[in-house]
Protein backbone atom coordinates (compact mmCIF):
# COMPACT_ATOMS: atom_id res chain seq x y z
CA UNK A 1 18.76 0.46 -14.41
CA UNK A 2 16.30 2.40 -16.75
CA UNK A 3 13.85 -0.65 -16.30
CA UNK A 4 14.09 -0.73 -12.63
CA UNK A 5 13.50 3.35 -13.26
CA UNK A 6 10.53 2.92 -15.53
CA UNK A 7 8.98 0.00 -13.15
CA UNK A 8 9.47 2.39 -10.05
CA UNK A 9 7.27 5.37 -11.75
CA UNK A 10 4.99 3.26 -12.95
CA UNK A 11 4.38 1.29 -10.08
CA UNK A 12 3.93 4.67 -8.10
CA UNK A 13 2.10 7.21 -10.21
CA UNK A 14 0.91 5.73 -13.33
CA UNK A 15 -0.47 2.31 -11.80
CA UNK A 16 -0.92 3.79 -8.63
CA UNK A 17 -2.19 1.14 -6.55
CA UNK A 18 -4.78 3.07 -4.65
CA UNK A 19 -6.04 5.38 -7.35
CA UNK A 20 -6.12 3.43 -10.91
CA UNK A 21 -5.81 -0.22 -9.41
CA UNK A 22 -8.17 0.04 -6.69
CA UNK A 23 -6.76 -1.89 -4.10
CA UNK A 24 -6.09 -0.79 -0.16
CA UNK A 25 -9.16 1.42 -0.08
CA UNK A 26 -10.06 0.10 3.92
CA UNK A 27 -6.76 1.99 5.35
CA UNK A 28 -6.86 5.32 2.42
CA UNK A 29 -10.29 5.80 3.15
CA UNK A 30 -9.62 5.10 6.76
CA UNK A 31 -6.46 6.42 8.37
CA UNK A 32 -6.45 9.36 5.74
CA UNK A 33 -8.23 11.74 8.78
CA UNK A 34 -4.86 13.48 9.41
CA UNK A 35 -1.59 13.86 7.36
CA UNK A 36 0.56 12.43 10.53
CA UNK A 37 -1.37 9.16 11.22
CA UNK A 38 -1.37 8.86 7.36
CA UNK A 39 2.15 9.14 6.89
CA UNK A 40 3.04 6.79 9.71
CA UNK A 41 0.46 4.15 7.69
CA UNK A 42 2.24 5.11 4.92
CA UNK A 43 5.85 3.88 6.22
CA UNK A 44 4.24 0.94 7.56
CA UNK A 45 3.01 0.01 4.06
CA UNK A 46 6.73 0.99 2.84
CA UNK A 47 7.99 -1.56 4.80
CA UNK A 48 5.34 -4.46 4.92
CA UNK A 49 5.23 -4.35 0.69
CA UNK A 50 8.41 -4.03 0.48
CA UNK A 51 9.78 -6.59 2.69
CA UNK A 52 6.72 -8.92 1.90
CA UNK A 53 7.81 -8.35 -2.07
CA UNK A 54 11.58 -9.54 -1.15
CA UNK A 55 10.18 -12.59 1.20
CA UNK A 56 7.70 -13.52 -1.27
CA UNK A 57 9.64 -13.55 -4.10
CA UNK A 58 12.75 -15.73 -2.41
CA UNK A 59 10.06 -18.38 -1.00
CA UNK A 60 8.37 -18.71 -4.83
CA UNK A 61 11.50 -18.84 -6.48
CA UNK A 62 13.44 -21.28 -4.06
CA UNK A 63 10.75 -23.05 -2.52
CA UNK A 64 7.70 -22.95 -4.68
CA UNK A 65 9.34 -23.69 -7.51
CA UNK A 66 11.80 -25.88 -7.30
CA UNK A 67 8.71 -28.08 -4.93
CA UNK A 68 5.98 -27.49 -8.18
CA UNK A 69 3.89 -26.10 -5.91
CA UNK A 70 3.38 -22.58 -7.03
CA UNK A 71 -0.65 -23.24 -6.59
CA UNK A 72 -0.17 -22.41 -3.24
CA UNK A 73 1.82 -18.83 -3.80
CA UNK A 74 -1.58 -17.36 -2.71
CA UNK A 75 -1.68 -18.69 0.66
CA UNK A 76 2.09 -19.06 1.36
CA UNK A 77 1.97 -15.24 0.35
CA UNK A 78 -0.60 -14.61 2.87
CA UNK A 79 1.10 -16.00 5.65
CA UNK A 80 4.39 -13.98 5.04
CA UNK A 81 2.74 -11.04 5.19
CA UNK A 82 0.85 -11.63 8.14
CA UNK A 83 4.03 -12.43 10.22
CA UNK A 84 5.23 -9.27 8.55
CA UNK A 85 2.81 -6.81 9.79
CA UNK A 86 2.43 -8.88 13.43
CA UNK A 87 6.53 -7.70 13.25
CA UNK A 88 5.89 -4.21 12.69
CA UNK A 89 2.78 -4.20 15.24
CA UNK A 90 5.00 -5.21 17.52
CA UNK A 91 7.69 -2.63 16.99
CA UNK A 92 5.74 0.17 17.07
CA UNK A 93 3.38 -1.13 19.73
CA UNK A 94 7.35 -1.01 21.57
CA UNK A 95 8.85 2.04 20.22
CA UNK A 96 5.83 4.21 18.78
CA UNK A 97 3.07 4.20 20.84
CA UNK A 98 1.36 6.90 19.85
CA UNK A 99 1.48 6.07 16.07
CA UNK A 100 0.72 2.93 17.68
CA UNK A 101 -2.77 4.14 18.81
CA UNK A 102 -3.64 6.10 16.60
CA UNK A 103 -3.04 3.83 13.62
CA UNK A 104 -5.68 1.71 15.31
CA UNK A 105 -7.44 -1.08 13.97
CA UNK A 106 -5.74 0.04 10.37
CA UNK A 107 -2.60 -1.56 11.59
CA UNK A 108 -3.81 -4.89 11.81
CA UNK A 109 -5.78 -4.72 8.27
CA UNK A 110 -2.42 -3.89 6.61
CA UNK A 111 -2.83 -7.78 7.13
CA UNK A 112 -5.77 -8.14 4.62
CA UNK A 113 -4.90 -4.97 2.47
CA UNK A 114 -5.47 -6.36 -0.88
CA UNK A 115 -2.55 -3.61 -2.14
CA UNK A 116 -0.11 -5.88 -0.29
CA UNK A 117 -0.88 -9.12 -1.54
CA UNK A 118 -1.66 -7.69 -4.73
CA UNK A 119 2.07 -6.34 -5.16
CA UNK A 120 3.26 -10.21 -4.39
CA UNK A 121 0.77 -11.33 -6.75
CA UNK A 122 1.99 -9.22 -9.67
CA UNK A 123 5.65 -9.57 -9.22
CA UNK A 124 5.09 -13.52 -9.52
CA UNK A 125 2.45 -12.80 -12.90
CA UNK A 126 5.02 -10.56 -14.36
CA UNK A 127 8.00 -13.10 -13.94
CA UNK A 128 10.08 -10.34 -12.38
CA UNK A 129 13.61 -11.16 -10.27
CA UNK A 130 14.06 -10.74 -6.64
CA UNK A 131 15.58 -7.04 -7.80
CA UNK A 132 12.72 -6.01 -9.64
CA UNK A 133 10.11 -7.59 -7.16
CA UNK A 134 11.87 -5.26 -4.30
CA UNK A 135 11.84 -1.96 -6.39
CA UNK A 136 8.19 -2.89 -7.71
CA UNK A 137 6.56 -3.49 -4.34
CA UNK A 138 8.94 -0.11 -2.33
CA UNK A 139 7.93 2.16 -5.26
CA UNK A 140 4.09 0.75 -5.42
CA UNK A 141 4.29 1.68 -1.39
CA UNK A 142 5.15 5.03 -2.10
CA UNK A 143 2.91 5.17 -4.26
CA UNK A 144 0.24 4.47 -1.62
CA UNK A 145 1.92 6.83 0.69
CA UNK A 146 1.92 9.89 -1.62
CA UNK A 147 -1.92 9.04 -2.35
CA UNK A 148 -3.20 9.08 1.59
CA UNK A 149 -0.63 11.70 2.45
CA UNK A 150 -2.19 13.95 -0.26
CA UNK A 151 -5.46 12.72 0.91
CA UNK A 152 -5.38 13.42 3.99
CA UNK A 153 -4.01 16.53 3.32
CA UNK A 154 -6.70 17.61 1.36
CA UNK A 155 -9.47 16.24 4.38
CA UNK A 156 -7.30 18.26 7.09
CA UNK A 157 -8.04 21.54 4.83
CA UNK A 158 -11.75 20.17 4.15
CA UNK A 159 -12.34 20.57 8.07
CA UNK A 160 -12.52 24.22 7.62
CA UNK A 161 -14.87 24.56 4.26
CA UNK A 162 -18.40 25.03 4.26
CA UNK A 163 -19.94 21.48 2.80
CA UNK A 164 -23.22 21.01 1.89
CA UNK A 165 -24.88 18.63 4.08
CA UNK A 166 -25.67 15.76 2.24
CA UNK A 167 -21.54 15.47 0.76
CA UNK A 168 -20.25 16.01 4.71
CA UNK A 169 -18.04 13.11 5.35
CA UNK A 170 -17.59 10.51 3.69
CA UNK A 171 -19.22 11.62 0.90
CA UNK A 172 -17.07 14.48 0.06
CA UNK A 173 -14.04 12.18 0.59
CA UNK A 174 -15.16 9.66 -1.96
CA UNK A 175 -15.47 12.90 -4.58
CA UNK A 176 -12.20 14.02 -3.39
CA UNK A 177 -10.63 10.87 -3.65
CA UNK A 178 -12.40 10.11 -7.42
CA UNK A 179 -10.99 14.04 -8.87
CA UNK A 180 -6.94 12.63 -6.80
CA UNK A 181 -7.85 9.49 -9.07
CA UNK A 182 -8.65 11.46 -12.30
CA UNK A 183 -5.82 14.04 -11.45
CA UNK A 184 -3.57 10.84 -11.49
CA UNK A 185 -4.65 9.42 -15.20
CA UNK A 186 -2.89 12.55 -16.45
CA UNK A 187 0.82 11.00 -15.38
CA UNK A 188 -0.34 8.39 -17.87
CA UNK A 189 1.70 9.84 -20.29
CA UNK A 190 4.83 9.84 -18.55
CA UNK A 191 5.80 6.34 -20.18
């Protein structure tokens, strides 16, 4: 239980996937205009990683595997999680509509968000069981979500500021989103 504990915090605010790995930058950058849209991108990661980390991790260690074909973990990986996120289009496109359009194009590029992928990827390096694969890639989502939540946060109360004119826009959202990434270093110490 403590290692599932330690993975969990790491995975979310030490190794934060977003801000000290670098990966998933098209939908933070992106959807991060408005806490709402980025907290319904933010359960959609929750459940694409983390249902994509339990698929993934059954197919390489019953299929892959026992088959000696674990060369093609990227591409079998790649196809999960595309049916994945065509599943949750589909759901909201049903039940959400609204999230639905206003997620966008985003929703679709969960598809090629490196984060995902990524998470699959480094369950399979780190030899971790189907347990630890599930609380790896849930906690690494939340991860994510706190980042573009606080993100977008901060870009909702950047609306009203005076900003120089050059930093307006993007600009001032790549500085904002370098100080969240140095602001995160700090819970380096926490293991």
């Amino acid at each position: 239980m403590k290692t599932l504990l330690l993975i969990g915090i790491g995975s979310a605010l030490v190794n934060n996937v977003v801000l000290s790995q670098f990966l998933g930058l098209c939908p933070f950058l992106g959807v991060s205009k408005k806490v709402k849209t980025a907290a319904g991108m933010g359960t959609a990661v929750i459940f694409v990683i983390t249902l994509a980390s339990l698929v993934s991790a059954l197919i390489y260690r019953f299929v892959l595997e026992k088959l000696g074909i674990t060369y093609l973990k990227t591409i079998v990986f790649i196809l999960v999680i595309a049916a994945l996120v065509q599943f949750v289009e589909m759901v909201l496109k049903k039940n959400m509509v609204s999230l639905y359009e206003s997620l966008g194009v985003y929703l679709p590029l969960i598809t090629t968000n490196c984060a995902v992928l990524g998470v699959a990827l480094t369950n399979v390096q780190k030899s971790y069981s189907i347990l630890t694969s599930v609380v790896n890639g849930f906690a690494t989502a939340v991860g994510f979500t706190i980042a573009i939540v606080i993100l977008a946060g901060l870009r909702e109360k950047m609306e009203y500021n005076d900003i120089p004119k050059p930093f307006q826009g993007m600009p001032i959202v790549l500085v904002t989103a370098g100080l969240m990434a140095i602001a995160f270093c700090g819970f380096s110490g926490l293991l």
